[in-house]
Coordinates of C-alpha atoms and ligand atoms in Angstrom, one line a residue:
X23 CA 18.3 25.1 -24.0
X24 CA 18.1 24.1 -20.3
X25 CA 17.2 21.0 -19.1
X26 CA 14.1 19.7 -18.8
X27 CA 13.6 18.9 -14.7
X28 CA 12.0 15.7 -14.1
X29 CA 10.0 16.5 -10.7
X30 CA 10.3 13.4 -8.7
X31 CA 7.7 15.3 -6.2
X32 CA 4.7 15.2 -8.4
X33 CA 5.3 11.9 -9.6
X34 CA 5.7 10.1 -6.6
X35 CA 2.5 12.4 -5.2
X36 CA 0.7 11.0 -8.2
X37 CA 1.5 7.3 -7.0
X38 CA 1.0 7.5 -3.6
X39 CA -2.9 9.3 -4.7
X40 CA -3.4 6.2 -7.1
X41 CA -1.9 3.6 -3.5
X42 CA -4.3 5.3 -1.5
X43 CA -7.0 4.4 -3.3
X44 CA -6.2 0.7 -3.9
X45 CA -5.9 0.9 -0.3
X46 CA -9.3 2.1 -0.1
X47 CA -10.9 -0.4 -2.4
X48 CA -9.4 -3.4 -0.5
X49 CA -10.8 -2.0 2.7
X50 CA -14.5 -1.6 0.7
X51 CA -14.0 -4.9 -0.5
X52 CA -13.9 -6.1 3.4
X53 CA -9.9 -7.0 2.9
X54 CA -7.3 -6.4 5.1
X55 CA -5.5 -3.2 5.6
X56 CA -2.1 -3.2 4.4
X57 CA 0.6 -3.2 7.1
X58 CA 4.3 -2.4 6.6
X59 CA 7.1 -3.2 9.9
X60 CA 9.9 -1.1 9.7
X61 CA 12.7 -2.2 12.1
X62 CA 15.6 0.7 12.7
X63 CA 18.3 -0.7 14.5
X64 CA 20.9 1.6 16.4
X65 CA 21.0 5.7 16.2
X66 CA 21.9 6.6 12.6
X67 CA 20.7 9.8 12.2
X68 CA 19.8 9.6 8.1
X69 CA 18.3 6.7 8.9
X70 CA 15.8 7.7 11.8
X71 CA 14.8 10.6 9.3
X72 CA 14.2 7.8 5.8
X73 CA 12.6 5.5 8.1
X74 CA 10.0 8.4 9.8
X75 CA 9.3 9.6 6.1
X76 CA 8.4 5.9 5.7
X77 CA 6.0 5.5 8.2
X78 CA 4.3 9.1 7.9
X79 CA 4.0 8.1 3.8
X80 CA 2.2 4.6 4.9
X81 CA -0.2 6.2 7.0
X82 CA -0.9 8.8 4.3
X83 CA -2.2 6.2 2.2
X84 CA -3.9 4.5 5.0
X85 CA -1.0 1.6 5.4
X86 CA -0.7 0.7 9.0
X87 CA 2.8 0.8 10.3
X88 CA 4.7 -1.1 12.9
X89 CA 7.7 0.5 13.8
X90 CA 10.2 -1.5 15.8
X91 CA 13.1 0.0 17.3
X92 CA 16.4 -1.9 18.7
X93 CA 19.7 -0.6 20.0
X94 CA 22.6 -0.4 18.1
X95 CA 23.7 -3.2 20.7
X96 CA 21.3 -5.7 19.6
X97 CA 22.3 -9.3 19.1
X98 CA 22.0 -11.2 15.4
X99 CA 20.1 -13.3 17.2
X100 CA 17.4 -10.7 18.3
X101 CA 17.1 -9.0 14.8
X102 CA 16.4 -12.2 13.3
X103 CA 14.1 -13.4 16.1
X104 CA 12.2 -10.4 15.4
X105 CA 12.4 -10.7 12.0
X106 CA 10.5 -14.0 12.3
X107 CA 8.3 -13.0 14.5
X108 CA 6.8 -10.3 11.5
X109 CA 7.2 -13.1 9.1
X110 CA 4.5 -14.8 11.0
X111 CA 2.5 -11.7 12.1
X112 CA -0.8 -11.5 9.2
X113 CA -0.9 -8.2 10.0
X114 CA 2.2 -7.4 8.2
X115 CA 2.8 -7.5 4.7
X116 CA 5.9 -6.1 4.3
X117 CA 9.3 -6.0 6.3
X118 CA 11.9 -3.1 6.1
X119 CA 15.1 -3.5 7.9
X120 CA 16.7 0.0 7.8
X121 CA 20.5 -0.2 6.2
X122 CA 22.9 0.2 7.0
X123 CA 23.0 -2.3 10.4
X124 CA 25.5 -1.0 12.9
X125 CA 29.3 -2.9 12.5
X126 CA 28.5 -6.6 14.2
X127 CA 25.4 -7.5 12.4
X128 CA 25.5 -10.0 9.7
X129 CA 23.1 -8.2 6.9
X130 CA 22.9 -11.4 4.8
X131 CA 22.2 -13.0 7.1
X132 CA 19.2 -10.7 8.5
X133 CA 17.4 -10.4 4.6
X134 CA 17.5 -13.8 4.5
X135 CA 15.3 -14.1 7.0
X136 CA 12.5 -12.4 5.9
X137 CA 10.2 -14.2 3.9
X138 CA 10.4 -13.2 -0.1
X139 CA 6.6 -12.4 0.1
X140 CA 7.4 -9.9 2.7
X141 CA 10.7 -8.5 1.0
X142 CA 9.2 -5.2 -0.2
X143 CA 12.6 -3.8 0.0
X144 CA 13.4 -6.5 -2.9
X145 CA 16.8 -7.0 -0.7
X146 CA 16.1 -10.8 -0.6
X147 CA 19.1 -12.9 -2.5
X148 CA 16.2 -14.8 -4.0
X149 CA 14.6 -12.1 -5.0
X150 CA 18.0 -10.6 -6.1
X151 CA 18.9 -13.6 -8.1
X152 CA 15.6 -13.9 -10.1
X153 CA 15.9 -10.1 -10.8
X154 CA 19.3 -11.3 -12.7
X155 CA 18.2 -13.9 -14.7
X156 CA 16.6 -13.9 -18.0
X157 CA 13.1 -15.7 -18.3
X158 CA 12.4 -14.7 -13.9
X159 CA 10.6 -12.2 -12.1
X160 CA 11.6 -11.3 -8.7
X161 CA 8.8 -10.4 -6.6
X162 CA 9.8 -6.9 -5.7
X163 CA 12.1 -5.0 -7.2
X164 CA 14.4 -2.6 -4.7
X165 CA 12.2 0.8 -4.5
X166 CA 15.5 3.7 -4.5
X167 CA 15.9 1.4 -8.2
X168 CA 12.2 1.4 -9.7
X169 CA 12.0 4.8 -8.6
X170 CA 14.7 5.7 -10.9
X171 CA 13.1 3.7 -13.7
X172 CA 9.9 5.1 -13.6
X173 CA 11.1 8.3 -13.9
X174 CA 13.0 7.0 -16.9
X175 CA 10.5 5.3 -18.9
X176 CA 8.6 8.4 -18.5
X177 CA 10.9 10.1 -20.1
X178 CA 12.3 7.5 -22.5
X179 CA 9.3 5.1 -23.2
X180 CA 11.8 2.5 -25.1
X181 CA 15.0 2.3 -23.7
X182 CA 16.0 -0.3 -26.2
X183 CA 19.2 0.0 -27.3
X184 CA 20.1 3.2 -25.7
X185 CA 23.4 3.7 -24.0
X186 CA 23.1 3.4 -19.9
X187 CA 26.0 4.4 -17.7
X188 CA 25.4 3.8 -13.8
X189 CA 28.1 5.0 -11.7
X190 CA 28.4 2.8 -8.7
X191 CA 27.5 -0.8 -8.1
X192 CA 25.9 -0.6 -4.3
X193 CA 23.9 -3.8 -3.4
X194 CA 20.8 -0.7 -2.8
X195 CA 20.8 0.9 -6.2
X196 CA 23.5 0.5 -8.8
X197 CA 23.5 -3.0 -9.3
X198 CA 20.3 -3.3 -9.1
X199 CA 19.1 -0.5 -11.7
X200 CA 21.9 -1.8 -13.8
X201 CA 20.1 -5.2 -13.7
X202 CA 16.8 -3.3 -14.5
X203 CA 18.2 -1.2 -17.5
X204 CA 19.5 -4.4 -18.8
X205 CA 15.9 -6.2 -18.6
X206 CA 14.9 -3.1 -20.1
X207 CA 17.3 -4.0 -23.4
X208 CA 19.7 -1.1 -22.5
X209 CA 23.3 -1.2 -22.9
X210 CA 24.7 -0.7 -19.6
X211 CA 28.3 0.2 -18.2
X212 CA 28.7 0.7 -14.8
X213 CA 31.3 2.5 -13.4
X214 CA 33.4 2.8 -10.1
X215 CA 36.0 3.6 -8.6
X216 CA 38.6 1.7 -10.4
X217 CA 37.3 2.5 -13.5
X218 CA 39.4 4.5 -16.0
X219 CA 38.3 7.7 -17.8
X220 CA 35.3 8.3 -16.0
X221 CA 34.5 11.5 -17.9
X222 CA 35.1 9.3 -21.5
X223 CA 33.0 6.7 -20.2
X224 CA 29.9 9.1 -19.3
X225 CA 30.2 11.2 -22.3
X226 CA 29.1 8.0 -24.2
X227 CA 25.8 7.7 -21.9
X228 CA 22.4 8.2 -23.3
X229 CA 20.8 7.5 -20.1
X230 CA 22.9 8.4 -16.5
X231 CA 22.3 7.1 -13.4
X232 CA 24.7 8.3 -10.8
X233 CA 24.6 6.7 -7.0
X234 CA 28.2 7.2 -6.0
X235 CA 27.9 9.8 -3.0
X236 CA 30.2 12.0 -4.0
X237 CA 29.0 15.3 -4.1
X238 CA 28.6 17.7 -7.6
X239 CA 31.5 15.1 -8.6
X240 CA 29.9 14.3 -12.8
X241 CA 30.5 17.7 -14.1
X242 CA 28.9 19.5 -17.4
X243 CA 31.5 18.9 -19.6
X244 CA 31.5 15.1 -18.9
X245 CA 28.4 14.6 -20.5
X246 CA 26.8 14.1 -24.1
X247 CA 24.6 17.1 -25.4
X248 CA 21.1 15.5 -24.8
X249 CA 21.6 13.5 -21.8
X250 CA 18.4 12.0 -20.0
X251 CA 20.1 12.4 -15.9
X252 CA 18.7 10.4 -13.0
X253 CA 20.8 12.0 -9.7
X254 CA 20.3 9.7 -6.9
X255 CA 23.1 11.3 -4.6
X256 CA 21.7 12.9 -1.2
X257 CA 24.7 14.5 -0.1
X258 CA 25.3 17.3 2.3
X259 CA 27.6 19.9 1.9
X260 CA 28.4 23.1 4.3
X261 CA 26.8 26.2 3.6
X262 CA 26.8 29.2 6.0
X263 CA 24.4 30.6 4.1
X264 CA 21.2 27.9 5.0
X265 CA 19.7 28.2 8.1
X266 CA 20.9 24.2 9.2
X267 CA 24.8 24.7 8.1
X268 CA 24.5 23.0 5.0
X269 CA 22.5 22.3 1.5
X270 CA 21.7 19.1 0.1
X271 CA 23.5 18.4 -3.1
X272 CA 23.3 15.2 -5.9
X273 CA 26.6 13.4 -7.4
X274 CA 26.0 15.8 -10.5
X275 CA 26.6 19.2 -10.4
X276 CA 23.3 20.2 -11.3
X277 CA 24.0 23.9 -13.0
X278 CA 26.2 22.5 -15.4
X279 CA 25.0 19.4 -16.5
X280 CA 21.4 21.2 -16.3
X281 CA 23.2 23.1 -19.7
X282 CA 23.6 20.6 -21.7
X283 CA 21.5 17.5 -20.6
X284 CA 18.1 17.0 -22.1
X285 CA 16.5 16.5 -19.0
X286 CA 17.3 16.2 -15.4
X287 CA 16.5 14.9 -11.9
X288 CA 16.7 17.8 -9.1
X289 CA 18.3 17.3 -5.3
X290 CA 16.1 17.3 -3.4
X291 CA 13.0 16.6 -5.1
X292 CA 14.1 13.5 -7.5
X293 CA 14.4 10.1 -7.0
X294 CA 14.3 10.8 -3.1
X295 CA 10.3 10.9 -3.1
X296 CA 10.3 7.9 -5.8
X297 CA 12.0 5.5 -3.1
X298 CA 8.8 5.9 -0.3
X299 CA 6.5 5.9 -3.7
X300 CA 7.9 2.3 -4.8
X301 CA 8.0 1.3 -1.4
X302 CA 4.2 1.9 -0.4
X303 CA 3.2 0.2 -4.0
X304 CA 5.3 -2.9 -2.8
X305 CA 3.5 -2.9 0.3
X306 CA 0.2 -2.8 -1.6
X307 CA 0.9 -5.6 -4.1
X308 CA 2.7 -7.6 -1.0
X309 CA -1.4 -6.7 0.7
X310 CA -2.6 -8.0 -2.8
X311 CA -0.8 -11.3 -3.3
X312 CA -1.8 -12.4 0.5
X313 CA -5.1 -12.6 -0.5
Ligands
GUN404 N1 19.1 2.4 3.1 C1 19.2 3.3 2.0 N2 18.2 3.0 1.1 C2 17.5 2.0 1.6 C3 16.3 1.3 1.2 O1 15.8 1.5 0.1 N3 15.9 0.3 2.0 C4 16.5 0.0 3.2 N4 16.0 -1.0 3.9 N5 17.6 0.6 3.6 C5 18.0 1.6 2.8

């Protein structure tokens, strides 16, 4: 039987319906409105087109949002002064810095500068580090990383126990949901590039979560019959046949896993719309703990 597809769309819609109307409440209740800065630094074009799906999702849901714009050639000194200047603007509640920051900039350096109760990206080491340790909760957790859990507990309400394999260990989403499946009580492997027998490793997964980039590169014959698949690849590969050149594609090739998974996120329509979901209830609860 095919593969149940987990429609990121929907869910995220449902969020951002249930956002808007916190937003709505805290504006009858004579609060403030919730504000989110985004600051895009240089000309990456993926970038401009996540961070303008940001700000049309905040004003959706009746978030206000500042968005700040510097040149690739900006200073480290400039992104943090700006940085600090939002830290201390009450208007804002949450701060995004776009990643990646154009070679030259120091990206520790700039997330630690914003203020942990303005990290809505959850990028902050503090934040990081709490999300690491038994017994601490950060106070946001990365958004491309809840997204993928939400999605997962919807379809798994106990993940106790259950096998997890997360290929790749970015700072934005493997490690991360790794961290998160663990705090869930899932054994968790995560894979990359040096590790050997990929396939052997994935056929042992209950729960996948691939964020490698590498297009259609889990196959269907690397994976256990009854599979629960969370695709967070975004990749683009030529195709002649599409009107823009090309097709977006995951890091699993969807037709054949889709065979013998039990259920599966679709590219597009997956954990893509999950990221700007987790991100505008971040921004809320950043609104809400301001109070
Ligand atoms: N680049 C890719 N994903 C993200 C994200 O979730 N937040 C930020 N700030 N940059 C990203």
């Amino acid at each position: 039987m095919p593969a149940k597809i987990i429609d990121g769309k929907l869910t995220a819609e449902q969020i951002r319906i249930e956002v808007a109307a916190e937003v709505d409440k805290r504006i009858k209740a004579g609060k403030s409105r919730p504000g989110l800065a985004t600051v895009l630094i240089g000309d990456n074009a993926a970038s401009q087109v996540y961070v303008s799906s940001k700000q049309k999702a905040c004003i959706e849901v009746g978030i206000e949002s500042f968005g700040h714009e510097l040149p690739a050639s900006a200073t480290q000194e400039e992104v943090e002064k700006l940085v600090s200047t939002l830290n201390a603007d009450p208007r804002v509640n949450g701060i995004l810095v776009q990643l990646p920051l154009p070679a030259g900039l120091d990206e520790q350096r700039v997330l630690n500068a914003i203020s942990i109760e303005k990290d809505v990206d959850g990028f902050h080491p503090l934040n990081i580090g709490r999300l690491a340790q038994k017994g601490r909760d950060p106070l946001f957790v990365p958004c491309t990383p809840a997204g993928c859990m939400y999605l997962l507990e919807k379809e798994i309400p106990s993940l106790e126990g259950i096998n997890a394999v997360v290929l790749g260990r970015s700072n934005i989403v493997g490690m991360p949901v790794a961290l998160l499946l663990v705090r869930a009580n899932a054994t968790v492997t995560i894979c990359h590039s040096r590790t050997r027998d990929l396939p052997g490793v994935v056929r042992q997964a209950d729960v996948l979560v691939a964020a490698v980039g590498k297009p259609e590169m889990v196959r269907g014959d690397w994976v256990k019959p009854g599979v629960v698949v969370i695709d967070v690849g975004i990749n683009r590969v030529e195709d002649a046949t599409r009107p823009r050149g090309y097709r977006l594609v995951g890091d699993v090739a969807y037709d054949e896993v889709a065979q013998v998974a039990k259920a599966i996120t679709p590219v597009p329509g997956g954990v893509g719309p999950m990221t700007i979901a987790m991100l505008l209830r971040n921004t809320l609860r950043a609104a809400n703990l301001s109070d």
